[in-house]
mmCIF file of C-alpha atoms and ligand atoms in Angstrom:
data_model
loop_
_atom_site.group_PDB
_atom_site.id
_atom_site.type_symbol
_atom_site.label_atom_id
_atom_site.label_comp_id
_atom_site.label_asym_id
_atom_site.label_seq_id
_atom_site.Cartn_x
_atom_site.Cartn_y
_atom_site.Cartn_z
ATOM 1 C CA MET A 1 13.708 -14.429 33.508
ATOM 2 C CA VAL A 2 11.670 -13.935 30.412
ATOM 3 C CA ARG A 3 13.400 -13.058 27.116
ATOM 4 C CA VAL A 4 11.741 -11.046 24.291
ATOM 5 C CA ASN A 5 11.675 -12.416 20.641
ATOM 6 C CA GLN A 6 15.258 -11.592 19.693
ATOM 7 C CA ASP A 7 14.075 -10.875 16.185
ATOM 8 C CA TYR A 8 12.248 -7.732 17.134
ATOM 9 C CA LEU A 9 15.267 -6.417 18.910
ATOM 10 C CA LYS A 10 17.001 -6.313 15.258
ATOM 11 C CA LEU A 11 14.677 -3.693 13.936
ATOM 12 C CA PRO A 12 16.684 -0.741 13.339
ATOM 13 C CA GLY A 13 16.274 2.931 14.550
ATOM 14 C CA SER A 14 13.132 5.012 15.067
ATOM 15 C CA TYR A 15 10.280 4.941 12.661
ATOM 16 C CA LEU A 16 10.468 7.434 9.690
ATOM 17 C CA PHE A 17 7.327 9.138 10.423
ATOM 18 C CA SER A 18 7.948 9.778 14.073
ATOM 19 C CA THR A 19 11.272 11.455 13.128
ATOM 20 C CA ILE A 20 9.443 13.667 10.526
ATOM 21 C CA ALA A 21 6.717 14.578 13.040
ATOM 22 C CA LYS A 22 9.370 15.717 15.789
ATOM 23 C CA LYS A 23 11.208 17.988 13.226
ATOM 24 C CA VAL A 24 7.989 19.441 12.180
ATOM 25 C CA ASN A 25 6.843 20.085 15.940
ATOM 26 C CA GLU A 26 10.223 21.747 16.632
ATOM 27 C CA PHE A 27 9.902 23.965 13.641
ATOM 28 C CA GLN A 28 6.395 24.928 14.500
ATOM 29 C CA GLN A 29 7.298 25.750 18.049
ATOM 30 C CA GLU A 30 10.047 28.115 16.799
ATOM 31 C CA HIS A 31 7.989 29.500 14.130
ATOM 32 C CA PRO A 32 4.387 29.664 15.426
ATOM 33 C CA GLU A 33 3.219 32.164 12.848
ATOM 34 C CA LYS A 34 4.135 29.989 9.704
ATOM 35 C CA LYS A 35 1.545 27.614 8.478
ATOM 36 C CA VAL A 36 3.066 24.275 7.644
ATOM 37 C CA LEU A 37 1.745 22.574 4.448
ATOM 38 C CA ARG A 38 1.887 18.722 4.798
ATOM 39 C CA LEU A 39 2.679 16.997 1.517
ATOM 40 C CA GLY A 40 4.079 14.017 3.561
ATOM 41 C CA ILE A 41 0.773 12.532 4.545
ATOM 42 C CA GLY A 42 -0.086 8.936 3.526
ATOM 43 C CA ASP A 43 -3.644 9.157 4.628
ATOM 44 C CA VAL A 44 -6.742 10.425 3.035
ATOM 45 C CA THR A 45 -8.343 13.663 4.013
ATOM 46 C CA GLN A 46 -11.824 13.514 2.473
ATOM 47 C CA PRO A 47 -14.769 12.266 4.551
ATOM 48 C CA LEU A 48 -16.471 8.909 3.567
ATOM 49 C CA CYS A 49 -18.902 9.382 0.667
ATOM 50 C CA PRO A 50 -22.763 9.394 1.280
ATOM 51 C CA ALA A 51 -23.388 6.001 -0.080
ATOM 52 C CA VAL A 52 -20.710 4.479 2.595
ATOM 53 C CA ILE A 53 -22.358 6.588 5.366
ATOM 54 C CA ARG A 54 -25.956 5.530 4.607
ATOM 55 C CA ALA A 55 -24.806 1.870 4.650
ATOM 56 C CA LEU A 56 -23.055 2.432 7.928
ATOM 57 C CA HIS A 57 -26.157 3.966 9.347
ATOM 58 C CA SER A 58 -28.420 1.233 8.460
ATOM 59 C CA ALA A 59 -26.020 -1.492 9.342
ATOM 60 C CA VAL A 60 -25.735 0.043 12.917
ATOM 61 C CA ASP A 61 -29.481 0.110 13.190
ATOM 62 C CA GLU A 62 -29.601 -3.671 12.288
ATOM 63 C CA MET A 63 -27.446 -4.173 15.421
ATOM 64 C CA ALA A 64 -30.220 -2.566 17.672
ATOM 65 C CA SER A 65 -32.776 -5.226 16.693
ATOM 66 C CA PRO A 66 -32.919 -8.864 18.180
ATOM 67 C CA GLU A 67 -33.943 -9.961 14.458
ATOM 68 C CA THR A 68 -31.007 -8.570 12.781
ATOM 69 C CA PHE A 69 -28.343 -8.257 15.367
ATOM 70 C CA ARG A 70 -25.066 -9.959 14.420
ATOM 71 C CA GLY A 71 -22.312 -11.275 16.609
ATOM 72 C CA TYR A 72 -18.980 -12.601 15.348
ATOM 73 C CA ALA A 73 -18.465 -12.419 11.609
ATOM 74 C CA PRO A 74 -17.643 -15.496 9.826
ATOM 75 C CA ASP A 75 -13.782 -15.330 9.981
ATOM 76 C CA LEU A 76 -13.166 -15.405 6.313
ATOM 77 C CA GLY A 77 -15.615 -12.566 5.556
ATOM 78 C CA TYR A 78 -19.342 -12.445 4.851
ATOM 79 C CA ASP A 79 -20.682 -13.944 1.635
ATOM 80 C CA PHE A 80 -22.458 -10.772 0.575
ATOM 81 C CA LEU A 81 -18.960 -8.823 0.349
ATOM 82 C CA ARG A 82 -16.988 -11.799 -0.909
ATOM 83 C CA ASN A 83 -19.636 -12.133 -3.911
ATOM 84 C CA THR A 84 -19.683 -8.532 -4.438
ATOM 85 C CA ILE A 85 -15.955 -8.434 -4.972
ATOM 86 C CA THR A 86 -16.137 -11.363 -7.076
ATOM 87 C CA GLU A 87 -18.558 -9.650 -9.280
ATOM 88 C CA LYS A 88 -17.781 -6.017 -9.132
ATOM 89 C CA VAL A 89 -13.819 -6.132 -9.090
ATOM 90 C CA TYR A 90 -12.664 -9.547 -10.677
ATOM 91 C CA ARG A 91 -15.406 -10.383 -13.372
ATOM 92 C CA PRO A 92 -15.176 -7.056 -15.196
ATOM 93 C CA LEU A 93 -11.306 -7.675 -15.358
ATOM 94 C CA GLY A 94 -11.691 -11.141 -16.802
ATOM 95 C CA ALA A 95 -9.934 -12.588 -13.892
ATOM 96 C CA GLU A 96 -10.823 -16.093 -12.801
ATOM 97 C CA ILE A 97 -11.349 -15.478 -9.068
ATOM 98 C CA TYR A 98 -14.060 -17.239 -6.820
ATOM 99 C CA ALA A 99 -15.731 -15.773 -3.842
ATOM 100 C CA ASP A 100 -14.196 -18.291 -1.543
ATOM 101 C CA GLU A 101 -10.839 -17.338 -2.711
ATOM 102 C CA ILE A 102 -11.281 -13.730 -1.121
ATOM 103 C CA PHE A 103 -10.461 -13.360 2.510
ATOM 104 C CA ILE A 104 -12.080 -10.376 4.144
ATOM 105 C CA SER A 105 -9.666 -8.647 6.628
ATOM 106 C CA ASP A 106 -9.159 -5.353 8.781
ATOM 107 C CA GLY A 107 -6.838 -4.065 6.172
ATOM 108 C CA ALA A 108 -3.782 -4.407 3.936
ATOM 109 C CA LYS A 109 -1.247 -3.630 6.249
ATOM 110 C CA SER A 110 -2.154 -6.514 8.615
ATOM 111 C CA ASP A 111 -2.372 -8.737 5.571
ATOM 112 C CA SER A 112 0.847 -7.860 4.003
ATOM 113 C CA GLY A 113 2.577 -8.058 7.262
ATOM 114 C CA ASN A 114 1.037 -11.373 8.322
ATOM 115 C CA ILE A 115 1.017 -13.441 5.139
ATOM 116 C CA GLN A 116 4.850 -14.128 5.506
ATOM 117 C CA GLU A 117 3.767 -16.426 8.473
ATOM 118 C CA ILE A 118 2.414 -19.338 6.566
ATOM 119 C CA PHE A 119 5.954 -19.619 4.570
ATOM 120 C CA ALA A 120 8.929 -21.587 5.923
ATOM 121 C CA ALA A 121 11.262 -19.836 8.046
ATOM 122 C CA ASP A 122 13.939 -19.904 5.689
ATOM 123 C CA VAL A 123 12.450 -18.845 2.582
ATOM 124 C CA LYS A 124 14.131 -16.088 0.679
ATOM 125 C CA VAL A 125 12.512 -12.735 0.287
ATOM 126 C CA ALA A 126 12.755 -10.192 -2.527
ATOM 127 C CA VAL A 127 11.653 -6.654 -2.294
ATOM 128 C CA CYS A 128 11.830 -3.431 -4.374
ATOM 129 C CA ASP A 129 14.118 -0.676 -3.055
ATOM 130 C CA PRO A 130 12.626 1.807 -2.103
ATOM 131 C CA VAL A 131 9.849 -0.116 -0.722
ATOM 132 C CA TYR A 132 6.733 0.225 1.784
ATOM 133 C CA PRO A 133 8.626 -0.599 4.999
ATOM 134 C CA VAL A 134 6.020 -3.352 6.390
ATOM 135 C CA TYR A 135 7.168 -6.183 3.803
ATOM 136 C CA VAL A 136 10.903 -5.881 5.221
ATOM 137 C CA ASP A 137 10.195 -5.419 8.795
ATOM 138 C CA THR A 138 7.653 -8.167 9.312
ATOM 139 C CA ASN A 139 10.388 -10.501 7.702
ATOM 140 C CA VAL A 140 12.834 -9.107 10.218
ATOM 141 C CA MET A 141 10.344 -9.989 13.149
ATOM 142 C CA SER A 142 10.277 -13.541 11.720
ATOM 143 C CA GLY A 143 13.991 -13.995 11.841
ATOM 144 C CA ARG A 144 14.412 -14.380 8.013
ATOM 145 C CA THR A 145 16.385 -11.472 6.945
ATOM 146 C CA GLY A 146 19.940 -12.014 8.357
ATOM 147 C CA THR A 147 22.027 -9.201 9.580
ATOM 148 C CA TYR A 148 21.431 -5.705 9.127
ATOM 149 C CA ASP A 149 24.255 -3.345 7.854
ATOM 150 C CA PRO A 150 23.859 0.153 9.009
ATOM 151 C CA ALA A 151 26.281 1.417 6.386
ATOM 152 C CA THR A 152 24.343 0.289 3.546
ATOM 153 C CA GLY A 153 20.862 -0.167 5.194
ATOM 154 C CA LEU A 154 20.568 -3.562 3.706
ATOM 155 C CA TRP A 155 19.739 -6.850 5.352
ATOM 156 C CA SER A 156 22.318 -9.794 4.190
ATOM 157 C CA ASN A 157 19.518 -12.338 3.440
ATOM 158 C CA VAL A 158 16.969 -10.111 1.626
ATOM 159 C CA ILE A 159 17.263 -9.908 -2.205
ATOM 160 C CA TYR A 160 16.842 -6.202 -3.241
ATOM 161 C CA MET A 161 15.511 -5.012 -6.474
ATOM 162 C CA PRO A 162 16.589 -1.263 -6.850
ATOM 163 C CA CYS A 163 14.165 0.837 -8.719
ATOM 164 C CA THR A 164 15.613 3.954 -9.811
ATOM 165 C CA ARG A 165 15.241 6.575 -12.631
ATOM 166 C CA GLU A 166 17.731 4.364 -14.604
ATOM 167 C CA ASN A 167 15.346 1.491 -14.876
ATOM 168 C CA GLY A 168 12.195 3.667 -14.794
ATOM 169 C CA TYR A 169 11.307 2.613 -11.392
ATOM 170 C CA GLN A 170 10.766 -0.873 -12.515
ATOM 171 C CA PRO A 171 12.155 -3.820 -10.705
ATOM 172 C CA GLU A 172 14.385 -6.166 -12.708
ATOM 173 C CA LEU A 173 14.088 -9.918 -12.480
ATOM 174 C CA PRO A 174 16.559 -10.993 -9.762
ATOM 175 C CA GLY A 175 19.584 -13.094 -10.617
ATOM 176 C CA GLU A 176 19.351 -15.009 -7.295
ATOM 177 C CA VAL A 177 15.909 -16.829 -7.458
ATOM 178 C CA PRO A 178 13.687 -15.601 -4.505
ATOM 179 C CA ASP A 179 10.760 -17.772 -2.792
ATOM 180 C CA LEU A 180 8.692 -14.819 -2.015
ATOM 181 C CA ILE A 181 8.488 -11.811 -4.100
ATOM 182 C CA TYR A 182 6.889 -8.601 -2.901
ATOM 183 C CA LEU A 183 5.697 -6.324 -5.441
ATOM 184 C CA CYS A 184 3.433 -3.084 -5.205
ATOM 185 C CA PHE A 185 1.722 -1.536 -8.200
ATOM 186 C CA PRO A 186 0.976 1.448 -8.367
ATOM 187 C CA ASN A 187 3.923 1.944 -6.140
ATOM 188 C CA ASN A 188 4.147 3.657 -2.685
ATOM 189 C CA PRO A 189 6.525 5.563 -2.666
ATOM 190 C CA THR A 190 7.600 6.056 -6.285
ATOM 191 C CA GLY A 191 4.210 6.321 -7.684
ATOM 192 C CA ALA A 192 5.387 4.171 -10.642
ATOM 193 C CA ALA A 193 2.959 1.543 -12.319
ATOM 194 C CA ILE A 194 3.524 -1.489 -14.242
ATOM 195 C CA THR A 195 2.331 -2.512 -17.486
ATOM 196 C CA LYS A 196 0.405 -5.569 -17.984
ATOM 197 C CA ALA A 197 3.064 -7.052 -20.184
ATOM 198 C CA ALA A 198 5.700 -6.362 -17.756
ATOM 199 C CA LEU A 199 3.772 -7.901 -15.002
ATOM 200 C CA GLN A 200 3.082 -10.982 -17.117
ATOM 201 C CA GLU A 201 6.834 -11.231 -17.411
ATOM 202 C CA TRP A 202 6.957 -11.602 -13.446
ATOM 203 C CA VAL A 203 4.249 -14.073 -13.353
ATOM 204 C CA ASP A 204 6.125 -16.124 -16.102
ATOM 205 C CA TYR A 205 9.281 -15.971 -13.869
ATOM 206 C CA ALA A 206 7.465 -16.967 -10.897
ATOM 207 C CA ASN A 207 5.830 -19.873 -12.447
ATOM 208 C CA ARG A 208 9.229 -20.913 -13.891
ATOM 209 C CA SER A 209 11.124 -20.592 -10.805
ATOM 210 C CA GLY A 210 8.586 -21.815 -8.260
ATOM 211 C CA ALA A 211 8.392 -18.429 -6.436
ATOM 212 C CA VAL A 212 5.175 -16.883 -5.022
ATOM 213 C CA ILE A 213 4.537 -13.128 -5.736
ATOM 214 C CA ILE A 214 2.738 -11.146 -3.149
ATOM 215 C CA TYR A 215 1.129 -8.423 -5.070
ATOM 216 C CA ASP A 216 -0.006 -5.316 -3.130
ATOM 217 C CA ALA A 217 -2.890 -3.568 -5.074
ATOM 218 C CA ALA A 218 -3.657 -0.962 -2.559
ATOM 219 C CA TYR A 219 -3.637 1.918 -5.123
ATOM 220 C CA GLU A 220 -5.357 0.280 -8.063
ATOM 221 C CA ALA A 221 -8.213 2.596 -7.978
ATOM 222 C CA TYR A 222 -5.828 5.371 -8.987
ATOM 223 C CA ILE A 223 -4.920 3.847 -12.368
ATOM 224 C CA SER A 224 -5.608 6.069 -15.248
ATOM 225 C CA GLU A 225 -3.777 4.347 -18.097
ATOM 226 C CA PRO A 226 -5.246 1.527 -20.183
ATOM 227 C CA ASP A 227 -2.164 -0.776 -20.244
ATOM 228 C CA VAL A 228 -1.892 -0.848 -16.431
ATOM 229 C CA PRO A 229 -3.392 -3.904 -14.776
ATOM 230 C CA HIS A 230 -5.677 -3.406 -11.814
ATOM 231 C CA SER A 231 -5.060 -6.974 -10.535
ATOM 232 C CA ILE A 232 -2.249 -9.610 -10.957
ATOM 233 C CA PHE A 233 -4.999 -12.115 -11.841
ATOM 234 C CA GLU A 234 -5.234 -10.450 -15.320
ATOM 235 C CA CYS A 235 -2.007 -12.097 -16.120
ATOM 236 C CA SER A 236 -2.248 -15.734 -17.392
ATOM 237 C CA GLY A 237 -0.928 -18.167 -15.007
ATOM 238 C CA ALA A 238 -1.213 -15.935 -11.977
ATOM 239 C CA ARG A 239 -3.488 -18.295 -10.380
ATOM 240 C CA ASP A 240 -0.657 -20.733 -9.749
ATOM 241 C CA CYS A 241 1.833 -18.276 -8.377
ATOM 242 C CA ALA A 242 0.248 -15.205 -6.839
ATOM 243 C CA ILE A 243 -1.474 -13.773 -3.767
ATOM 244 C CA GLU A 244 -3.075 -10.264 -4.088
ATOM 245 C CA ILE A 245 -3.713 -7.867 -1.268
ATOM 246 C CA ARG A 246 -6.258 -5.090 -1.574
ATOM 247 C CA SER A 247 -7.633 -2.321 0.728
ATOM 248 C CA PHE A 248 -10.430 0.036 1.119
ATOM 249 C CA SER A 249 -8.300 2.717 2.646
ATOM 250 C CA LYS A 250 -7.035 4.488 -0.358
ATOM 251 C CA ASN A 251 -9.922 3.580 -2.874
ATOM 252 C CA ALA A 252 -12.607 4.705 -0.650
ATOM 253 C CA GLY A 253 -11.092 6.511 2.330
ATOM 254 C CA PHE A 254 -11.358 3.485 5.063
ATOM 255 C CA THR A 255 -8.270 4.437 6.665
ATOM 256 C CA GLY A 256 -10.018 4.936 9.917
ATOM 257 C CA THR A 257 -12.662 2.304 9.491
ATOM 258 C CA ARG A 258 -10.461 -0.616 8.425
ATOM 259 C CA LEU A 259 -11.381 -3.172 5.705
ATOM 260 C CA GLY A 260 -9.256 -5.043 3.144
ATOM 261 C CA TYR A 261 -8.922 -8.473 1.770
ATOM 262 C CA THR A 262 -6.430 -10.883 0.342
ATOM 263 C CA VAL A 263 -7.086 -13.211 -2.629
ATOM 264 C CA ILE A 264 -5.542 -16.709 -2.534
ATOM 265 C CA PRO A 265 -6.343 -19.023 -5.531
ATOM 266 C CA LYS A 266 -6.856 -22.556 -4.469
ATOM 267 C CA SER A 267 -4.420 -23.629 -7.130
ATOM 268 C CA LEU A 268 -1.635 -22.164 -5.449
ATOM 269 C CA THR A 269 0.434 -24.724 -3.521
ATOM 270 C CA ASP A 270 4.132 -25.138 -2.273
ATOM 271 C CA ALA A 271 6.512 -27.660 -3.813
ATOM 272 C CA GLU A 272 4.746 -30.499 -1.971
ATOM 273 C CA GLY A 273 1.297 -29.653 -3.085
ATOM 274 C CA ASN A 274 0.369 -27.934 0.217
ATOM 275 C CA SER A 275 -2.462 -25.509 -0.370
ATOM 276 C CA VAL A 276 -1.566 -22.039 0.674
ATOM 277 C CA HIS A 277 -5.312 -21.228 0.684
ATOM 278 C CA LYS A 278 -5.814 -23.707 3.281
ATOM 279 C CA LEU A 279 -3.182 -22.383 5.538
ATOM 280 C CA TRP A 280 -4.285 -18.945 5.465
ATOM 281 C CA ALA A 281 -7.807 -19.961 6.054
ATOM 282 C CA ARG A 282 -6.449 -21.807 9.035
ATOM 283 C CA ARG A 283 -4.609 -18.998 10.254
ATOM 284 C CA HIS A 284 -7.690 -16.487 9.927
ATOM 285 C CA GLY A 285 -9.625 -18.902 11.860
ATOM 286 C CA THR A 286 -7.036 -19.152 14.651
ATOM 287 C CA LYS A 287 -5.972 -15.500 14.853
ATOM 288 C CA PHE A 288 -8.786 -13.334 13.282
ATOM 289 C CA ASN A 289 -12.255 -13.134 14.390
ATOM 290 C CA GLY A 290 -13.469 -11.234 11.352
ATOM 291 C CA ALA A 291 -14.019 -7.709 10.118
ATOM 292 C CA PRO A 292 -16.966 -5.887 11.566
ATOM 293 C CA TYR A 293 -20.486 -6.485 10.069
ATOM 294 C CA ILE A 294 -21.068 -2.813 9.973
ATOM 295 C CA ILE A 295 -17.910 -2.155 8.066
ATOM 296 C CA GLN A 296 -18.370 -5.008 5.525
ATOM 297 C CA ARG A 297 -21.756 -3.435 4.810
ATOM 298 C CA ALA A 298 -20.063 -0.094 4.123
ATOM 299 C CA GLY A 299 -17.472 -1.927 1.801
ATOM 300 C CA GLU A 300 -20.283 -3.450 -0.126
ATOM 301 C CA ALA A 301 -21.741 0.072 -0.574
ATOM 302 C CA VAL A 302 -18.358 1.103 -2.108
ATOM 303 C CA TYR A 303 -19.527 -1.043 -5.240
ATOM 304 C CA SER A 304 -22.979 0.158 -5.483
ATOM 305 C CA ASP A 305 -23.607 2.506 -8.481
ATOM 306 C CA GLU A 306 -23.546 5.542 -6.051
ATOM 307 C CA GLY A 307 -20.615 4.351 -4.184
ATOM 308 C CA GLN A 308 -18.428 3.921 -7.186
ATOM 309 C CA LYS A 309 -19.481 7.313 -8.629
ATOM 310 C CA GLU A 310 -18.737 9.114 -5.328
ATOM 311 C CA THR A 311 -15.388 7.327 -4.641
ATOM 312 C CA ARG A 312 -14.245 8.088 -8.068
ATOM 313 C CA GLU A 313 -14.824 11.782 -7.721
ATOM 314 C CA GLN A 314 -12.879 11.534 -4.561
ATOM 315 C CA ILE A 315 -9.899 9.938 -6.414
ATOM 316 C CA ALA A 316 -10.397 12.479 -9.159
ATOM 317 C CA TYR A 317 -9.938 15.253 -6.590
ATOM 318 C CA TYR A 318 -6.644 13.703 -5.369
ATOM 319 C CA MET A 319 -5.408 13.022 -8.924
ATOM 320 C CA LYS A 320 -6.016 16.757 -9.761
ATOM 321 C CA ASN A 321 -3.653 17.679 -6.911
ATOM 322 C CA ALA A 322 -1.332 15.016 -8.234
ATOM 323 C CA ALA A 323 -1.307 16.651 -11.639
ATOM 324 C CA TYR A 324 -0.757 20.042 -10.001
ATOM 325 C CA ILE A 325 2.365 19.015 -8.205
ATOM 326 C CA LEU A 326 3.653 17.009 -11.333
ATOM 327 C CA GLU A 327 3.182 20.052 -13.647
ATOM 328 C CA GLY A 328 4.403 22.768 -11.184
ATOM 329 C CA LEU A 329 7.481 21.019 -10.077
ATOM 330 C CA ARG A 330 8.524 19.920 -13.819
ATOM 331 C CA SER A 331 7.880 23.364 -14.968
ATOM 332 C CA ALA A 332 10.267 24.661 -12.164
ATOM 333 C CA GLY A 333 12.992 22.245 -13.521
ATOM 334 C CA TYR A 334 12.580 19.417 -10.920
ATOM 335 C CA ARG A 335 12.845 15.930 -12.169
ATOM 336 C CA VAL A 336 9.632 14.433 -11.091
ATOM 337 C CA SER A 337 7.784 11.146 -11.864
ATOM 338 C CA GLY A 338 4.717 9.081 -10.577
ATOM 339 C CA GLY A 339 1.428 11.019 -10.024
ATOM 340 C CA VAL A 340 -0.349 9.653 -13.212
ATOM 341 C CA ASN A 341 -1.441 6.113 -11.689
ATOM 342 C CA ALA A 342 -0.693 6.886 -8.013
ATOM 343 C CA PRO A 343 -1.453 9.733 -5.668
ATOM 344 C CA TYR A 344 2.344 9.900 -5.103
ATOM 345 C CA ILE A 345 5.063 12.164 -6.838
ATOM 346 C CA TRP A 346 8.584 11.186 -6.633
ATOM 347 C CA MET A 347 11.031 13.921 -7.241
ATOM 348 C CA GLU A 348 14.839 13.947 -7.343
ATOM 349 C CA THR A 349 16.444 16.509 -4.962
ATOM 350 C CA PRO A 350 18.346 19.382 -6.582
ATOM 351 C CA ASP A 351 21.929 19.324 -6.919
ATOM 352 C CA GLY A 352 22.432 15.802 -5.462
ATOM 353 C CA MET A 353 21.234 16.698 -2.194
ATOM 354 C CA SER A 354 20.622 14.007 0.529
ATOM 355 C CA SER A 355 16.734 13.284 0.868
ATOM 356 C CA TRP A 356 17.069 14.617 4.550
ATOM 357 C CA ASP A 357 18.843 17.763 3.641
ATOM 358 C CA PHE A 358 16.315 18.579 1.273
ATOM 359 C CA PHE A 359 13.718 17.765 3.802
ATOM 360 C CA ASP A 360 15.186 20.311 6.163
ATOM 361 C CA LEU A 361 15.543 22.653 3.400
ATOM 362 C CA LEU A 362 11.863 22.537 2.420
ATOM 363 C CA LEU A 363 10.692 22.513 5.981
ATOM 364 C CA ASN A 364 12.699 25.739 6.948
ATOM 365 C CA ARG A 365 12.592 27.839 3.758
ATOM 366 C CA ALA A 366 9.222 26.706 2.446
ATOM 367 C CA GLY A 367 7.283 25.546 5.374
ATOM 368 C CA VAL A 368 6.429 22.419 3.393
ATOM 369 C CA VAL A 369 6.668 18.884 4.660
ATOM 370 C CA GLY A 370 7.425 15.773 2.344
ATOM 371 C CA THR A 371 8.910 12.296 3.038
ATOM 372 C CA PRO A 372 12.655 11.760 2.432
ATOM 373 C CA GLY A 373 13.084 8.878 -0.155
ATOM 374 C CA SER A 374 15.902 7.366 1.938
ATOM 375 C CA GLY A 375 13.398 6.318 4.607
ATOM 376 C CA PHE A 376 11.921 3.838 2.014
ATOM 377 C CA GLY A 377 15.308 2.162 1.453
ATOM 378 C CA PRO A 378 18.806 3.145 0.181
ATOM 379 C CA SER A 379 17.853 3.373 -3.284
ATOM 380 C CA GLY A 380 15.425 6.119 -2.413
ATOM 381 C CA GLU A 381 18.537 8.292 -1.404
ATOM 382 C CA GLY A 382 18.620 11.596 -3.184
ATOM 383 C CA CYS A 383 14.740 11.457 -3.912
ATOM 384 C CA PHE A 384 11.628 12.768 -1.999
ATOM 385 C CA ARG A 385 8.014 11.826 -2.057
ATOM 386 C CA LEU A 386 5.217 14.284 -2.143
ATOM 387 C CA THR A 387 1.499 13.267 -1.616
ATOM 388 C CA ALA A 388 -1.679 14.410 -3.338
ATOM 389 C CA PHE A 389 -3.813 13.559 -0.223
ATOM 390 C CA GLY A 390 -4.039 17.202 0.997
ATOM 391 C CA THR A 391 -6.661 19.910 -0.043
ATOM 392 C CA TYR A 392 -6.449 21.487 -3.521
ATOM 393 C CA GLU A 393 -5.760 24.752 -1.901
ATOM 394 C CA ASN A 394 -2.848 23.691 0.327
ATOM 395 C CA THR A 395 -1.511 21.701 -2.640
ATOM 396 C CA VAL A 396 -1.367 24.779 -4.880
ATOM 397 C CA GLU A 397 0.254 26.970 -2.175
ATOM 398 C CA ALA A 398 2.832 24.238 -1.509
ATOM 399 C CA VAL A 399 3.769 24.086 -5.045
ATOM 400 C CA GLU A 400 4.073 27.775 -5.199
ATOM 401 C CA ARG A 401 6.419 27.890 -2.234
ATOM 402 C CA ILE A 402 8.651 24.952 -3.731
ATOM 403 C CA LYS A 403 8.827 26.907 -6.869
ATOM 404 C CA ALA A 404 9.792 30.103 -5.126
ATOM 405 C CA LEU A 405 12.693 28.386 -3.346
HETATM 406 C C1 PLP B 1 -1.604 2.508 2.554
HETATM 407 C C2 PLP B 1 -0.971 1.196 2.253
HETATM 408 C C3 PLP B 1 -1.376 0.043 2.824
HETATM 409 C C4 PLP B 1 -2.375 -0.091 3.984
HETATM 410 O O1 PLP B 1 -3.663 -0.351 3.895
HETATM 411 P P1 PLP B 1 -4.582 -0.368 5.124
HETATM 412 O O2 PLP B 1 -5.663 -1.424 4.414
HETATM 413 O O3 PLP B 1 -5.104 0.806 5.459
HETATM 414 O O4 PLP B 1 -3.784 -1.099 6.069
HETATM 415 C C5 PLP B 1 -1.064 -1.213 2.210
HETATM 416 N N1 PLP B 1 -0.074 -1.203 1.242
HETATM 417 C C6 PLP B 1 0.548 0.062 0.693
HETATM 418 C C7 PLP B 1 1.547 -0.118 -0.125
HETATM 419 C C8 PLP B 1 0.042 1.159 1.301
HETATM 420 O O5 PLP B 1 0.631 2.373 1.015
#
């Protein structure tokens, strides 16, 4: 008889967002007259901008003619997009990144989940707590995380770096040295950002200890403060210790069209001098047949002057929502953070309520949906995530309802 991968069986419980959906559906069935306002969504709501739509149309038309039809894309990405990213993203930051170090993909979720494959089965992983669940779950699937303790919500072989109000939602350098360190800034779920000086300390630590940092920069377009880096490659020495994962989802609304990329400098090697870049290229070649031509043309259009202007307007729209939530809740006496360099607001529940009790209260008394902080890790207990991805009107109404609680 066949046996399934036993590591997959270790994954605990039901997925956070399906539990939320179930509770919201039950509430809506009991109260069909009530308008539920969703501040739990981690998805954009505004349509693709006109510059992107134009690029999509013209790429579709190219596919209709024998002269311009394209089949398989190169598995590492088209040069037009890799060159554009080098010039429009990394050169203005003063970061030394070459086009052939950029691997185009179908998004940051798959890259952040798959990247662990090219490291040894016994590498030790460090993650922030709370954290985007993909990092831990994919390491569970690969059998690296030891045993799960349902009482604490922790895996025995993972190094957790709590991010709480006490440390300003900044991870501290771990005592036990990890091999792989996952960092995500601006952060989902806390909305916290890291300064360039603080990120430089992580890069120095990684270079000192031989660790690799996997840097998820999915929210870099939301950065509004000048001392917050847009890329880990703004730090000196990062070419020797860092991998950066980027996405078009949150910066240009590609959640449904799918496009992302991962940057692996050629100078990044393991202890024996094996090139990480080469292995990722090999993996792409074997397991990925390239992101669609049409979508890569759309991605290129994001960096045109119109594309930049239009996507910045979309981000400004979401960040206006973020500012409204932040100010509204703060004036109502809630302790809130984030929302300045990220579309996420992290609030503490009132009176030390558990995250799920507050979820139920907010849903039942205000008809507002958010995400319980404990769903992102044990240190998220007592916290709650609200997102700025809704419409302005709904955001304003939701904040008024929370204030009236
Ligand atoms: C949304 C999100 C992603 C997913 O990006 P896709 O490109 O849509 O797969 C990656 N990382 C974080 C932290 C996210 O919140």
